[in-house]
mmCIF file of C-alpha atoms and ligand atoms in Angstrom:
data_model
loop_
_atom_site.group_PDB
_atom_site.id
_atom_site.type_symbol
_atom_site.label_atom_id
_atom_site.label_comp_id
_atom_site.label_asym_id
_atom_site.label_seq_id
_atom_site.Cartn_x
_atom_site.Cartn_y
_atom_site.Cartn_z
ATOM 1 C CA UNK A 1 0.000 0.000 0.000
ATOM 2 C CA UNK A 2 1.436 3.382 -1.019
ATOM 3 C CA UNK A 3 0.086 6.395 0.835
ATOM 4 C CA UNK A 4 1.128 9.706 -0.709
ATOM 5 C CA UNK A 5 2.048 12.514 1.681
ATOM 6 C CA UNK A 6 2.319 16.143 0.604
ATOM 7 C CA UNK A 7 3.753 18.393 3.290
ATOM 8 C CA UNK A 8 5.848 21.519 3.501
ATOM 9 C CA UNK A 9 6.725 21.484 -0.205
ATOM 10 C CA UNK A 10 7.794 17.820 -0.034
ATOM 11 C CA UNK A 11 6.038 14.817 -1.534
ATOM 12 C CA UNK A 12 6.780 11.278 -0.484
ATOM 13 C CA UNK A 13 5.213 7.874 -0.090
ATOM 14 C CA UNK A 14 4.535 5.960 3.069
ATOM 15 C CA UNK A 15 4.735 2.347 1.978
ATOM 16 C CA UNK A 16 2.941 -0.134 4.222
ATOM 17 C CA UNK A 17 4.415 -3.458 3.165
ATOM 18 C CA UNK A 18 4.610 -7.028 4.390
ATOM 19 C CA UNK A 19 8.393 -6.785 4.642
ATOM 20 C CA UNK A 20 11.463 -4.940 3.415
ATOM 21 C CA UNK A 21 11.464 -6.393 -0.105
ATOM 22 C CA UNK A 22 11.313 -3.614 -2.656
ATOM 23 C CA UNK A 23 12.726 -0.872 -0.438
ATOM 24 C CA UNK A 24 16.135 -0.840 -2.196
ATOM 25 C CA UNK A 25 14.580 -0.473 -5.633
ATOM 26 C CA UNK A 26 12.080 2.158 -4.446
ATOM 27 C CA UNK A 27 14.921 4.198 -2.977
ATOM 28 C CA UNK A 28 16.889 3.989 -6.224
ATOM 29 C CA UNK A 29 14.069 5.541 -8.286
ATOM 30 C CA UNK A 30 15.243 8.912 -9.559
ATOM 31 C CA UNK A 31 18.652 8.753 -7.873
ATOM 32 C CA UNK A 32 20.132 5.343 -8.816
ATOM 33 C CA UNK A 33 21.764 3.145 -6.214
ATOM 34 C CA UNK A 34 24.899 4.616 -4.673
ATOM 35 C CA UNK A 35 26.082 4.973 -1.117
ATOM 36 C CA UNK A 36 23.654 5.070 1.788
ATOM 37 C CA UNK A 37 23.899 4.973 5.569
ATOM 38 C CA UNK A 38 21.696 2.849 7.823
ATOM 39 C CA UNK A 39 21.431 4.104 11.399
ATOM 40 C CA UNK A 40 19.926 1.761 13.959
ATOM 41 C CA UNK A 41 20.319 0.901 17.649
ATOM 42 C CA UNK A 42 21.727 -2.081 19.598
ATOM 43 C CA UNK A 43 18.253 -3.600 20.190
ATOM 44 C CA UNK A 44 17.018 -3.466 16.606
ATOM 45 C CA UNK A 45 20.380 -4.107 14.883
ATOM 46 C CA UNK A 46 20.584 -7.849 15.658
ATOM 47 C CA UNK A 47 16.896 -8.308 14.809
ATOM 48 C CA UNK A 48 16.489 -6.509 11.496
ATOM 49 C CA UNK A 49 19.639 -4.726 10.265
ATOM 50 C CA UNK A 50 21.106 -7.679 8.345
ATOM 51 C CA UNK A 51 17.848 -8.080 6.404
ATOM 52 C CA UNK A 52 17.738 -4.394 5.570
ATOM 53 C CA UNK A 53 21.361 -4.405 4.414
ATOM 54 C CA UNK A 54 20.767 -7.477 2.260
ATOM 55 C CA UNK A 55 17.729 -5.817 0.688
ATOM 56 C CA UNK A 56 19.661 -2.620 -0.052
ATOM 57 C CA UNK A 57 22.784 -4.398 -1.306
ATOM 58 C CA UNK A 58 20.635 -6.626 -3.503
ATOM 59 C CA UNK A 59 19.381 -3.459 -5.207
ATOM 60 C CA UNK A 60 22.935 -2.224 -5.744
ATOM 61 C CA UNK A 61 23.415 0.077 -2.763
ATOM 62 C CA UNK A 62 26.710 0.310 -0.885
ATOM 63 C CA UNK A 63 25.702 0.366 2.773
ATOM 64 C CA UNK A 64 27.463 1.911 5.779
ATOM 65 C CA UNK A 65 25.953 1.108 9.167
ATOM 66 C CA UNK A 66 26.015 3.278 12.290
ATOM 67 C CA UNK A 67 24.343 2.934 15.691
ATOM 68 C CA UNK A 68 22.849 5.294 18.220
ATOM 69 C CA UNK A 69 22.192 4.153 21.794
ATOM 70 C CA UNK A 70 18.670 2.883 22.528
ATOM 71 C CA UNK A 71 16.033 4.453 24.749
ATOM 72 C CA UNK A 72 14.367 7.789 25.463
ATOM 73 C CA UNK A 73 17.150 8.681 27.951
ATOM 74 C CA UNK A 74 19.564 8.754 25.019
ATOM 75 C CA UNK A 75 17.443 11.053 22.851
ATOM 76 C CA UNK A 76 19.890 13.851 23.589
ATOM 77 C CA UNK A 77 22.085 16.480 21.979
ATOM 78 C CA UNK A 78 25.110 14.345 22.909
ATOM 79 C CA UNK A 79 23.733 11.411 20.859
ATOM 80 C CA UNK A 80 22.895 13.771 18.003
ATOM 81 C CA UNK A 81 26.420 15.228 18.054
ATOM 82 C CA UNK A 82 28.046 11.799 18.018
ATOM 83 C CA UNK A 83 25.814 10.732 15.120
ATOM 84 C CA UNK A 84 26.572 13.849 13.088
ATOM 85 C CA UNK A 85 30.259 13.072 13.643
ATOM 86 C CA UNK A 86 29.683 9.516 12.415
ATOM 87 C CA UNK A 87 27.817 10.685 9.322
ATOM 88 C CA UNK A 88 30.569 13.155 8.432
ATOM 89 C CA UNK A 89 33.226 10.481 8.982
ATOM 90 C CA UNK A 90 31.205 8.252 6.611
ATOM 91 C CA UNK A 91 31.561 11.113 4.091
ATOM 92 C CA UNK A 92 27.873 11.617 3.428
ATOM 93 C CA UNK A 93 27.047 14.207 0.797
ATOM 94 C CA UNK A 94 23.756 15.949 0.015
ATOM 95 C CA UNK A 95 22.675 12.993 -2.119
ATOM 96 C CA UNK A 96 23.440 10.222 0.401
ATOM 97 C CA UNK A 97 20.241 8.739 1.840
ATOM 98 C CA UNK A 98 20.316 8.188 5.592
ATOM 99 C CA UNK A 99 17.953 5.454 6.769
ATOM 100 C CA UNK A 100 16.584 5.372 10.322
ATOM 101 C CA UNK A 101 15.860 1.756 11.318
ATOM 102 C CA UNK A 102 14.106 1.580 14.690
ATOM 103 C CA UNK A 103 11.362 3.076 16.824
ATOM 104 C CA UNK A 104 10.435 6.700 17.332
ATOM 105 C CA UNK A 105 13.457 7.492 19.461
ATOM 106 C CA UNK A 106 15.868 6.400 16.742
ATOM 107 C CA UNK A 107 13.716 8.031 14.053
ATOM 108 C CA UNK A 108 13.646 11.373 15.857
ATOM 109 C CA UNK A 109 17.419 11.460 16.479
ATOM 110 C CA UNK A 110 18.388 10.258 13.012
ATOM 111 C CA UNK A 111 15.858 12.651 11.506
ATOM 112 C CA UNK A 112 17.389 15.590 13.369
ATOM 113 C CA UNK A 113 20.897 14.558 12.323
ATOM 114 C CA UNK A 114 19.724 14.238 8.690
ATOM 115 C CA UNK A 115 18.078 17.667 8.939
ATOM 116 C CA UNK A 116 21.221 19.329 10.198
ATOM 117 C CA UNK A 117 24.272 17.576 8.762
ATOM 118 C CA UNK A 118 25.361 19.523 5.647
ATOM 119 C CA UNK A 119 22.129 21.524 6.247
ATOM 120 C CA UNK A 120 20.068 18.531 5.226
ATOM 121 C CA UNK A 121 20.546 15.124 3.606
ATOM 122 C CA UNK A 122 17.808 12.760 2.335
ATOM 123 C CA UNK A 123 16.081 10.888 5.158
ATOM 124 C CA UNK A 124 14.341 7.515 4.913
ATOM 125 C CA UNK A 125 12.286 6.326 7.848
ATOM 126 C CA UNK A 126 12.127 2.557 8.351
ATOM 127 C CA UNK A 127 9.955 2.406 11.479
ATOM 128 C CA UNK A 128 10.001 -0.852 13.443
ATOM 129 C CA UNK A 129 7.545 -0.055 16.249
ATOM 130 C CA UNK A 130 3.816 0.298 15.689
ATOM 131 C CA UNK A 131 3.955 3.777 17.216
ATOM 132 C CA UNK A 132 6.687 4.865 14.832
ATOM 133 C CA UNK A 133 4.785 3.419 11.848
ATOM 134 C CA UNK A 134 1.543 5.281 12.566
ATOM 135 C CA UNK A 135 2.920 8.411 14.148
ATOM 136 C CA UNK A 136 6.544 9.492 14.517
ATOM 137 C CA UNK A 137 7.858 8.463 11.080
ATOM 138 C CA UNK A 138 5.230 10.539 9.245
ATOM 139 C CA UNK A 139 5.078 14.320 9.208
ATOM 140 C CA UNK A 140 8.674 15.471 9.361
ATOM 141 C CA UNK A 141 9.063 16.379 13.020
ATOM 142 C CA UNK A 142 12.530 15.485 14.286
ATOM 143 C CA UNK A 143 14.367 16.357 17.456
ATOM 144 C CA UNK A 144 15.840 15.524 20.822
ATOM 145 C CA UNK A 145 15.089 16.154 24.494
ATOM 146 C CA UNK A 146 16.958 18.589 26.725
ATOM 147 C CA UNK A 147 17.066 19.208 30.469
ATOM 148 C CA UNK A 148 14.188 21.679 29.980
ATOM 149 C CA UNK A 149 11.829 19.100 28.520
ATOM 150 C CA UNK A 150 10.979 16.638 25.781
ATOM 151 C CA UNK A 151 11.384 17.437 22.081
ATOM 152 C CA UNK A 152 12.354 21.076 22.686
ATOM 153 C CA UNK A 153 15.176 21.118 20.132
ATOM 154 C CA UNK A 154 14.583 19.923 16.612
ATOM 155 C CA UNK A 155 13.676 20.661 13.036
ATOM 156 C CA UNK A 156 11.010 19.958 10.479
ATOM 157 C CA UNK A 157 12.643 17.646 7.932
ATOM 158 C CA UNK A 158 10.345 15.562 5.750
ATOM 159 C CA UNK A 159 11.624 12.114 4.758
ATOM 160 C CA UNK A 160 11.924 11.161 1.082
ATOM 161 C CA UNK A 161 10.367 7.758 1.848
ATOM 162 C CA UNK A 162 8.784 5.946 4.778
ATOM 163 C CA UNK A 163 8.811 2.151 4.604
ATOM 164 C CA UNK A 164 6.731 0.391 7.255
ATOM 165 C CA UNK A 165 7.639 -3.310 7.037
ATOM 166 C CA UNK A 166 4.965 -5.052 9.069
ATOM 167 C CA UNK A 167 7.079 -8.186 9.554
ATOM 168 C CA UNK A 168 9.456 -6.212 11.793
ATOM 169 C CA UNK A 169 6.627 -6.064 14.354
ATOM 170 C CA UNK A 170 7.011 -9.819 14.953
ATOM 171 C CA UNK A 171 9.826 -9.096 17.428
ATOM 172 C CA UNK A 172 8.127 -6.132 19.112
ATOM 173 C CA UNK A 173 7.032 -6.849 22.712
ATOM 174 C CA UNK A 174 3.263 -6.708 23.376
ATOM 175 C CA UNK A 175 3.645 -3.704 25.680
ATOM 176 C CA UNK A 176 5.252 -1.697 22.848
ATOM 177 C CA UNK A 177 2.573 -2.855 20.409
ATOM 178 C CA UNK A 178 -0.106 -1.542 22.791
ATOM 179 C CA UNK A 179 1.541 1.898 22.790
ATOM 180 C CA UNK A 180 0.941 2.005 19.058
ATOM 181 C CA UNK A 181 -2.711 1.127 19.680
ATOM 182 C CA UNK A 182 -3.025 4.264 21.820
ATOM 183 C CA UNK A 183 -2.081 6.499 18.873
ATOM 184 C CA UNK A 184 -4.211 4.406 16.488
ATOM 185 C CA UNK A 185 -7.305 5.044 18.642
ATOM 186 C CA UNK A 186 -6.438 8.754 18.672
ATOM 187 C CA UNK A 187 -6.214 8.804 14.872
ATOM 188 C CA UNK A 188 -9.500 6.875 14.567
ATOM 189 C CA UNK A 189 -11.309 9.439 16.745
ATOM 190 C CA UNK A 190 -9.804 12.232 14.624
ATOM 191 C CA UNK A 191 -10.809 10.539 11.368
ATOM 192 C CA UNK A 192 -14.467 9.961 12.184
ATOM 193 C CA UNK A 193 -17.209 7.439 12.754
ATOM 194 C CA UNK A 194 -16.214 4.973 10.052
ATOM 195 C CA UNK A 195 -12.589 4.790 11.219
ATOM 196 C CA UNK A 196 -13.630 4.408 14.846
ATOM 197 C CA UNK A 197 -16.103 1.647 13.997
ATOM 198 C CA UNK A 198 -13.397 -0.157 11.982
ATOM 199 C CA UNK A 199 -11.019 0.072 14.896
ATOM 200 C CA UNK A 200 -13.696 -1.321 17.235
ATOM 201 C CA UNK A 201 -14.417 -4.197 14.874
ATOM 202 C CA UNK A 202 -10.735 -5.032 14.405
ATOM 203 C CA UNK A 203 -9.658 -4.707 18.063
ATOM 204 C CA UNK A 204 -9.564 -8.474 18.824
ATOM 205 C CA UNK A 205 -7.664 -9.162 15.582
ATOM 206 C CA UNK A 206 -5.185 -6.379 16.348
ATOM 207 C CA UNK A 207 -4.460 -7.792 19.787
ATOM 208 C CA UNK A 208 -3.977 -11.212 18.150
ATOM 209 C CA UNK A 209 -1.486 -9.551 15.731
ATOM 210 C CA UNK A 210 -3.504 -10.533 12.695
ATOM 211 C CA UNK A 211 -1.429 -9.267 9.716
ATOM 212 C CA UNK A 212 -4.388 -8.094 7.640
ATOM 213 C CA UNK A 213 -5.876 -6.164 10.577
ATOM 214 C CA UNK A 214 -2.526 -4.539 11.380
ATOM 215 C CA UNK A 215 -1.994 -3.604 7.728
ATOM 216 C CA UNK A 216 -5.458 -2.047 7.522
ATOM 217 C CA UNK A 217 -5.093 -0.042 10.752
ATOM 218 C CA UNK A 218 -1.560 1.161 10.005
ATOM 219 C CA UNK A 219 -2.650 2.365 6.568
ATOM 220 C CA UNK A 220 -5.804 4.063 7.908
ATOM 221 C CA UNK A 221 -3.855 5.702 10.697
ATOM 222 C CA UNK A 222 -1.110 6.967 8.384
ATOM 223 C CA UNK A 223 -3.752 8.394 6.022
ATOM 224 C CA UNK A 224 -5.303 10.333 8.882
ATOM 225 C CA UNK A 225 -1.992 11.724 10.085
ATOM 226 C CA UNK A 226 -0.933 12.527 6.514
ATOM 227 C CA UNK A 227 -4.123 14.485 5.891
ATOM 228 C CA UNK A 228 -3.650 16.604 9.012
ATOM 229 C CA UNK A 229 0.041 17.207 8.302
ATOM 230 C CA UNK A 230 -0.680 18.180 4.684
ATOM 231 C CA UNK A 231 -2.975 20.964 5.883
ATOM 232 C CA UNK A 232 -0.458 22.349 8.348
ATOM 233 C CA UNK A 233 3.110 21.073 7.875
ATOM 234 C CA UNK A 234 4.696 23.464 10.391
ATOM 235 C CA UNK A 235 2.102 23.218 13.140
ATOM 236 C CA UNK A 236 0.767 26.738 12.892
ATOM 237 C CA UNK A 237 -2.776 25.709 13.657
ATOM 238 C CA UNK A 238 -4.836 22.671 12.740
ATOM 239 C CA UNK A 239 -1.978 20.160 13.233
ATOM 240 C CA UNK A 240 -2.445 20.680 16.952
ATOM 241 C CA UNK A 241 -5.438 18.291 16.790
ATOM 242 C CA UNK A 242 -2.817 15.528 16.731
ATOM 243 C CA UNK A 243 -2.254 16.403 20.390
ATOM 244 C CA UNK A 244 -5.662 14.927 21.218
ATOM 245 C CA UNK A 245 -5.246 13.069 24.513
ATOM 246 C CA UNK A 246 -1.708 14.405 24.951
ATOM 247 C CA UNK A 247 -2.225 17.303 27.373
ATOM 248 C CA UNK A 248 -3.386 14.940 30.118
ATOM 249 C CA UNK A 249 -1.234 12.142 28.704
ATOM 250 C CA UNK A 250 2.034 14.075 28.998
ATOM 251 C CA UNK A 251 1.099 15.183 32.520
ATOM 252 C CA UNK A 252 0.425 11.580 33.535
ATOM 253 C CA UNK A 253 3.707 10.414 32.043
ATOM 254 C CA UNK A 254 5.728 13.004 33.906
ATOM 255 C CA UNK A 255 3.912 12.644 37.249
ATOM 256 C CA UNK A 256 3.844 8.837 37.294
ATOM 257 C CA UNK A 257 7.480 8.799 36.198
ATOM 258 C CA UNK A 258 8.547 7.885 32.700
ATOM 259 C CA UNK A 259 8.523 4.106 32.467
ATOM 260 C CA UNK A 260 5.606 3.551 34.885
ATOM 261 C CA UNK A 261 3.067 4.518 32.280
ATOM 262 C CA UNK A 262 4.245 4.176 28.699
ATOM 263 C CA UNK A 263 3.468 6.982 26.266
ATOM 264 C CA UNK A 264 0.699 5.136 24.398
ATOM 265 C CA UNK A 265 -0.933 4.089 27.682
ATOM 266 C CA UNK A 266 -0.847 7.659 28.968
ATOM 267 C CA UNK A 267 -2.340 8.911 25.690
ATOM 268 C CA UNK A 268 -5.207 6.416 25.946
ATOM 269 C CA UNK A 269 -5.939 7.634 29.479
ATOM 270 C CA UNK A 270 -5.622 11.250 28.374
ATOM 271 C CA UNK A 271 -8.104 10.575 25.582
ATOM 272 C CA UNK A 272 -10.583 9.093 28.029
ATOM 273 C CA UNK A 273 -10.050 12.024 30.402
ATOM 274 C CA UNK A 274 -10.623 14.771 27.844
ATOM 275 C CA UNK A 275 -13.682 12.942 26.465
ATOM 276 C CA UNK A 276 -15.187 12.722 29.939
ATOM 277 C CA UNK A 277 -14.389 16.381 30.502
ATOM 278 C CA UNK A 278 -16.230 17.214 27.276
ATOM 279 C CA UNK A 279 -19.142 15.122 28.550
ATOM 280 C CA UNK A 280 -19.185 16.920 31.927
ATOM 281 C CA UNK A 281 -19.101 20.317 30.177
ATOM 282 C CA UNK A 282 -22.036 19.293 27.968
ATOM 283 C CA UNK A 283 -20.009 19.614 24.767
ATOM 284 C CA UNK A 284 -20.419 16.114 23.343
ATOM 285 C CA UNK A 285 -22.622 15.754 20.274
ATOM 286 C CA UNK A 286 -22.086 11.970 20.343
ATOM 287 C CA UNK A 287 -23.057 10.991 23.903
ATOM 288 C CA UNK A 288 -21.859 7.386 23.567
ATOM 289 C CA UNK A 289 -18.248 8.435 22.927
ATOM 290 C CA UNK A 290 -16.893 7.999 26.492
ATOM 291 C CA UNK A 291 -18.385 4.480 26.846
ATOM 292 C CA UNK A 292 -17.233 3.461 23.365
ATOM 293 C CA UNK A 293 -13.699 4.671 23.959
ATOM 294 C CA UNK A 294 -13.497 2.952 27.316
ATOM 295 C CA UNK A 295 -14.560 -0.387 25.771
ATOM 296 C CA UNK A 296 -12.184 0.005 22.837
ATOM 297 C CA UNK A 297 -9.204 0.992 24.987
ATOM 298 C CA UNK A 298 -9.851 -1.941 27.321
ATOM 299 C CA UNK A 299 -10.265 -4.330 24.365
ATOM 300 C CA UNK A 300 -6.840 -3.247 23.108
ATOM 301 C CA UNK A 301 -5.264 -4.113 26.465
ATOM 302 C CA UNK A 302 -4.632 -0.494 27.414
ATOM 303 C CA UNK A 303 -5.401 0.839 30.917
ATOM 304 C CA UNK A 304 -8.718 2.609 31.534
ATOM 305 C CA UNK A 305 -7.702 4.190 34.824
ATOM 306 C CA UNK A 306 -4.535 5.832 36.121
ATOM 307 C CA UNK A 307 -2.631 4.373 39.108
ATOM 308 C CA UNK A 308 -4.373 5.114 42.443
ATOM 309 C CA UNK A 309 -1.343 6.898 43.899
ATOM 310 C CA UNK A 310 -1.188 9.607 41.225
ATOM 311 C CA UNK A 311 -1.503 13.014 42.886
ATOM 312 C CA UNK A 312 -4.178 15.234 41.241
ATOM 313 C CA UNK A 313 -2.412 18.404 42.433
ATOM 314 C CA UNK A 314 0.822 17.281 40.807
ATOM 315 C CA UNK A 315 -1.115 16.506 37.620
ATOM 316 C CA UNK A 316 -2.660 19.980 37.648
ATOM 317 C CA UNK A 317 0.809 21.524 38.003
ATOM 318 C CA UNK A 318 2.161 19.366 35.166
ATOM 319 C CA UNK A 319 -0.745 20.340 32.896
ATOM 320 C CA UNK A 320 -0.065 24.000 33.703
ATOM 321 C CA UNK A 321 3.511 23.596 32.441
ATOM 322 C CA UNK A 322 2.374 22.067 29.164
ATOM 323 C CA UNK A 323 3.980 23.814 26.220
ATOM 324 C CA UNK A 324 0.535 24.299 24.662
ATOM 325 C CA UNK A 325 -0.170 27.005 27.269
ATOM 326 C CA UNK A 326 -0.871 30.429 25.793
ATOM 327 C CA UNK A 327 -1.443 33.742 27.644
ATOM 328 C CA UNK A 328 -2.962 32.319 30.813
ATOM 329 C CA UNK A 329 -5.085 29.845 28.914
ATOM 330 C CA UNK A 330 -4.461 26.180 28.251
ATOM 331 C CA UNK A 331 -4.931 25.003 24.667
ATOM 332 C CA UNK A 332 -6.946 21.802 24.772
ATOM 333 C CA UNK A 333 -8.046 19.492 21.978
ATOM 334 C CA UNK A 334 -11.652 18.493 22.531
ATOM 335 C CA UNK A 335 -13.514 15.624 20.858
ATOM 336 C CA UNK A 336 -17.199 16.496 20.383
ATOM 337 C CA UNK A 337 -17.854 13.373 18.330
ATOM 338 C CA UNK A 338 -15.768 11.075 16.122
ATOM 339 C CA UNK A 339 -14.366 13.326 13.389
ATOM 340 C CA UNK A 340 -15.446 16.503 15.190
ATOM 341 C CA UNK A 341 -12.418 17.767 17.060
ATOM 342 C CA UNK A 342 -11.930 21.385 18.069
ATOM 343 C CA UNK A 343 -9.153 23.396 19.694
ATOM 344 C CA UNK A 344 -10.332 25.376 22.711
ATOM 345 C CA UNK A 345 -8.748 27.602 25.300
ATOM 346 C CA UNK A 346 -9.310 26.655 28.917
ATOM 347 C CA UNK A 347 -8.686 29.184 31.707
ATOM 348 C CA UNK A 348 -5.893 27.805 33.905
ATOM 349 C CA UNK A 349 -8.143 27.940 36.999
ATOM 350 C CA UNK A 350 -10.351 25.281 35.396
ATOM 351 C CA UNK A 351 -7.459 22.822 35.187
ATOM 352 C CA UNK A 352 -8.451 21.039 38.446
ATOM 353 C CA UNK A 353 -11.885 20.276 36.913
ATOM 354 C CA UNK A 354 -10.128 18.848 33.865
ATOM 355 C CA UNK A 355 -8.006 16.638 36.134
ATOM 356 C CA UNK A 356 -11.148 15.407 37.915
ATOM 357 C CA UNK A 357 -12.415 13.994 34.635
ATOM 358 C CA UNK A 358 -9.397 11.703 34.428
ATOM 359 C CA UNK A 359 -10.248 8.143 35.465
ATOM 360 C CA UNK A 360 -8.080 7.297 38.485
ATOM 361 C CA UNK A 361 -8.076 3.889 40.202
ATOM 362 C CA UNK A 362 -9.742 4.988 43.432
HETATM 363 N N1 NAD B 401 8.372 12.980 15.489
HETATM 364 C C1 NAD B 401 7.106 12.810 15.822
HETATM 365 O O1 NAD B 401 6.186 13.347 15.177
HETATM 366 C C2 NAD B 401 6.776 11.920 16.978
HETATM 367 C C3 NAD B 401 5.456 11.505 17.185
HETATM 368 C C4 NAD B 401 5.198 10.626 18.236
HETATM 369 C C5 NAD B 401 6.239 10.188 19.048
HETATM 370 N N2 NAD B 401 7.507 10.625 18.825
HETATM 371 C C6 NAD B 401 8.620 10.165 19.645
HETATM 372 O O2 NAD B 401 8.734 8.753 19.481
HETATM 373 C C7 NAD B 401 9.358 8.233 20.638
HETATM 374 C C8 NAD B 401 8.666 6.949 21.040
HETATM 375 O O3 NAD B 401 8.799 5.999 19.996
HETATM 376 P P1 NAD B 401 8.599 4.442 20.268
HETATM 377 O O4 NAD B 401 7.349 4.230 21.019
HETATM 378 O O5 NAD B 401 8.789 3.777 18.956
HETATM 379 O O6 NAD B 401 9.771 4.086 21.297
HETATM 380 P P2 NAD B 401 11.268 3.539 21.113
HETATM 381 O O7 NAD B 401 11.885 4.056 19.895
HETATM 382 O O8 NAD B 401 11.967 3.776 22.396
HETATM 383 O O9 NAD B 401 11.028 1.967 20.920
HETATM 384 C C9 NAD B 401 10.636 1.176 22.020
HETATM 385 C C10 NAD B 401 11.609 0.017 22.259
HETATM 386 O O10 NAD B 401 11.388 -1.000 21.277
HETATM 387 C C11 NAD B 401 12.606 -1.319 20.631
HETATM 388 N N3 NAD B 401 12.252 -1.784 19.281
HETATM 389 C C12 NAD B 401 11.996 -1.031 18.189
HETATM 390 N N4 NAD B 401 11.588 -1.827 17.193
HETATM 391 C C13 NAD B 401 11.604 -3.094 17.638
HETATM 392 C C14 NAD B 401 11.270 -4.341 17.069
HETATM 393 N N5 NAD B 401 10.778 -4.435 15.818
HETATM 394 N N6 NAD B 401 11.416 -5.453 17.822
HETATM 395 C C15 NAD B 401 11.847 -5.365 19.109
HETATM 396 N N7 NAD B 401 12.159 -4.206 19.712
HETATM 397 C C16 NAD B 401 12.026 -3.082 18.986
HETATM 398 C C17 NAD B 401 13.367 -0.032 20.676
HETATM 399 O O11 NAD B 401 14.727 -0.215 20.382
HETATM 400 C C18 NAD B 401 13.079 0.405 22.097
HETATM 401 O O12 NAD B 401 13.859 -0.310 23.009
HETATM 402 C C19 NAD B 401 9.342 9.312 21.703
HETATM 403 O O13 NAD B 401 10.634 9.855 21.836
HETATM 404 C C20 NAD B 401 8.408 10.366 21.115
HETATM 405 O O14 NAD B 401 8.741 11.678 21.519
HETATM 406 C C21 NAD B 401 7.785 11.475 17.817
HETATM 407 ZN ZN1 ZN B 402 1.853 10.524 21.145
#
C-alpha cells in the first residue's frame, strides 16, 4: 500500500508493506543506487539490520551502518552530536540517503541529524515499532530532548520515503505494540465514525497480531496523520489536533514517572479524560463516545484508569507547564464526536476540573 504525503513542499510515499522487499529499488528511483547509511540501535540491529542491508545491497546500494544508543534517555544532543560526527566520517554528501531503522526514538534522532548535517541530507524512515509506523515516522518532526523538557530542540525535515515493514513487528514486545494502539485510537477518533467503527471491529484481531488487521489499521492511521500534516506542515494551527489526549497524557507520564506509564498508555488515558471532561461540560454531540472509547481501549489491552497513587495536584501543576499554554489559557483538543475535534482555550483555573475527569483507580 502506497500512501502519498504532501507536506511543507515535499512529496513522499509511506509504503505499508509485508516486509522490506522492494525498499532498495524504491529508494533507487530517480537517484540510482549509490552509497547510503543505515542508522539503527543495539536492540534493533541484531533483529532486522542484516535483512535491511541485504535488501539494499541486492538493489545495488553500498551500505554503511552506524548505531545510536537505545532508549528515550539517550534522545539527547550528545547522541545527536556523536551521530553527526559519524555521518561526516562516513563522508555523506547531500545525495546520500540516511535510513533510520528503529522506533520513534531512533527516528527522531536520526531525523534531526539528517536535517542538520550539511544543512540537510535525504532521510528515509524505516519504522520498526507500531507507534513509529503510525505516528513518529510521518510528518517530518525530528528532534531531541533537553534538560528543559521533551522534544524542545529539533527541526522539520520531511523524509523522502517511509517504509513500514509489518514483519518487523514480529519481534516487538506486546507492551510496545499496545503503545501504538493508543495512537491508532487517537487517529480513529480524529478521522471519524467509520474509522472508529473499523477500529472497534478489528480490536480483537489487532491484539492477536492478525497481519491483515494490522496492515489495515496502520494504513488508515497513516492516512489520517498525513491528511492533518498536509494541511499544516509546520504546526501553525490545525496540526495541533494531533495532540488529542496528549495534554493529560504528557502530565500523567511526567507525574507517574517515565517508564511507569508508557506513552501510548498515557495517551489512551488522556483521551478518556478529555472525552469525559467534554461530557461533563455538555459539549459532546455523540453521547456514547466515552463508553465506546473505554470499551475500545480496554479491548486493546490499554489501561482505563490511572494508578491510584497519582496526585491530582501534581497533575494539575504538570498540565499548567504544558507547552501548549498560551497567555494564561491552556490550549486543549476536545472531541465532540468522532471526526469533530476542536481546539479550545481553557482558563488555567479550570485545570483542576479537567483533572477530575481523568479516570483514576480509586
Ligand atoms: N516525530 C514525531 O512526530 C513523533 C510523534 C510521536 C512520538 N515521537 C517520539 O517517538 C518516541 C517513542 O517511539 P517508540 O514508542 O517507537 O519508542 P522507542 O523508539 O523507544 O522503541 C521502544 C523500544 O522497542 C525497541 N524496538 C523497536 N523496534 C523493535 C522491534 N521491531 N522489535 C523489538 N524491539 C524493537 C526499541 O529499540 C526500544 O527499546 C518518543 O521519543 C516520542 O517523543 C515522535
Ligand atoms: Zn503521542
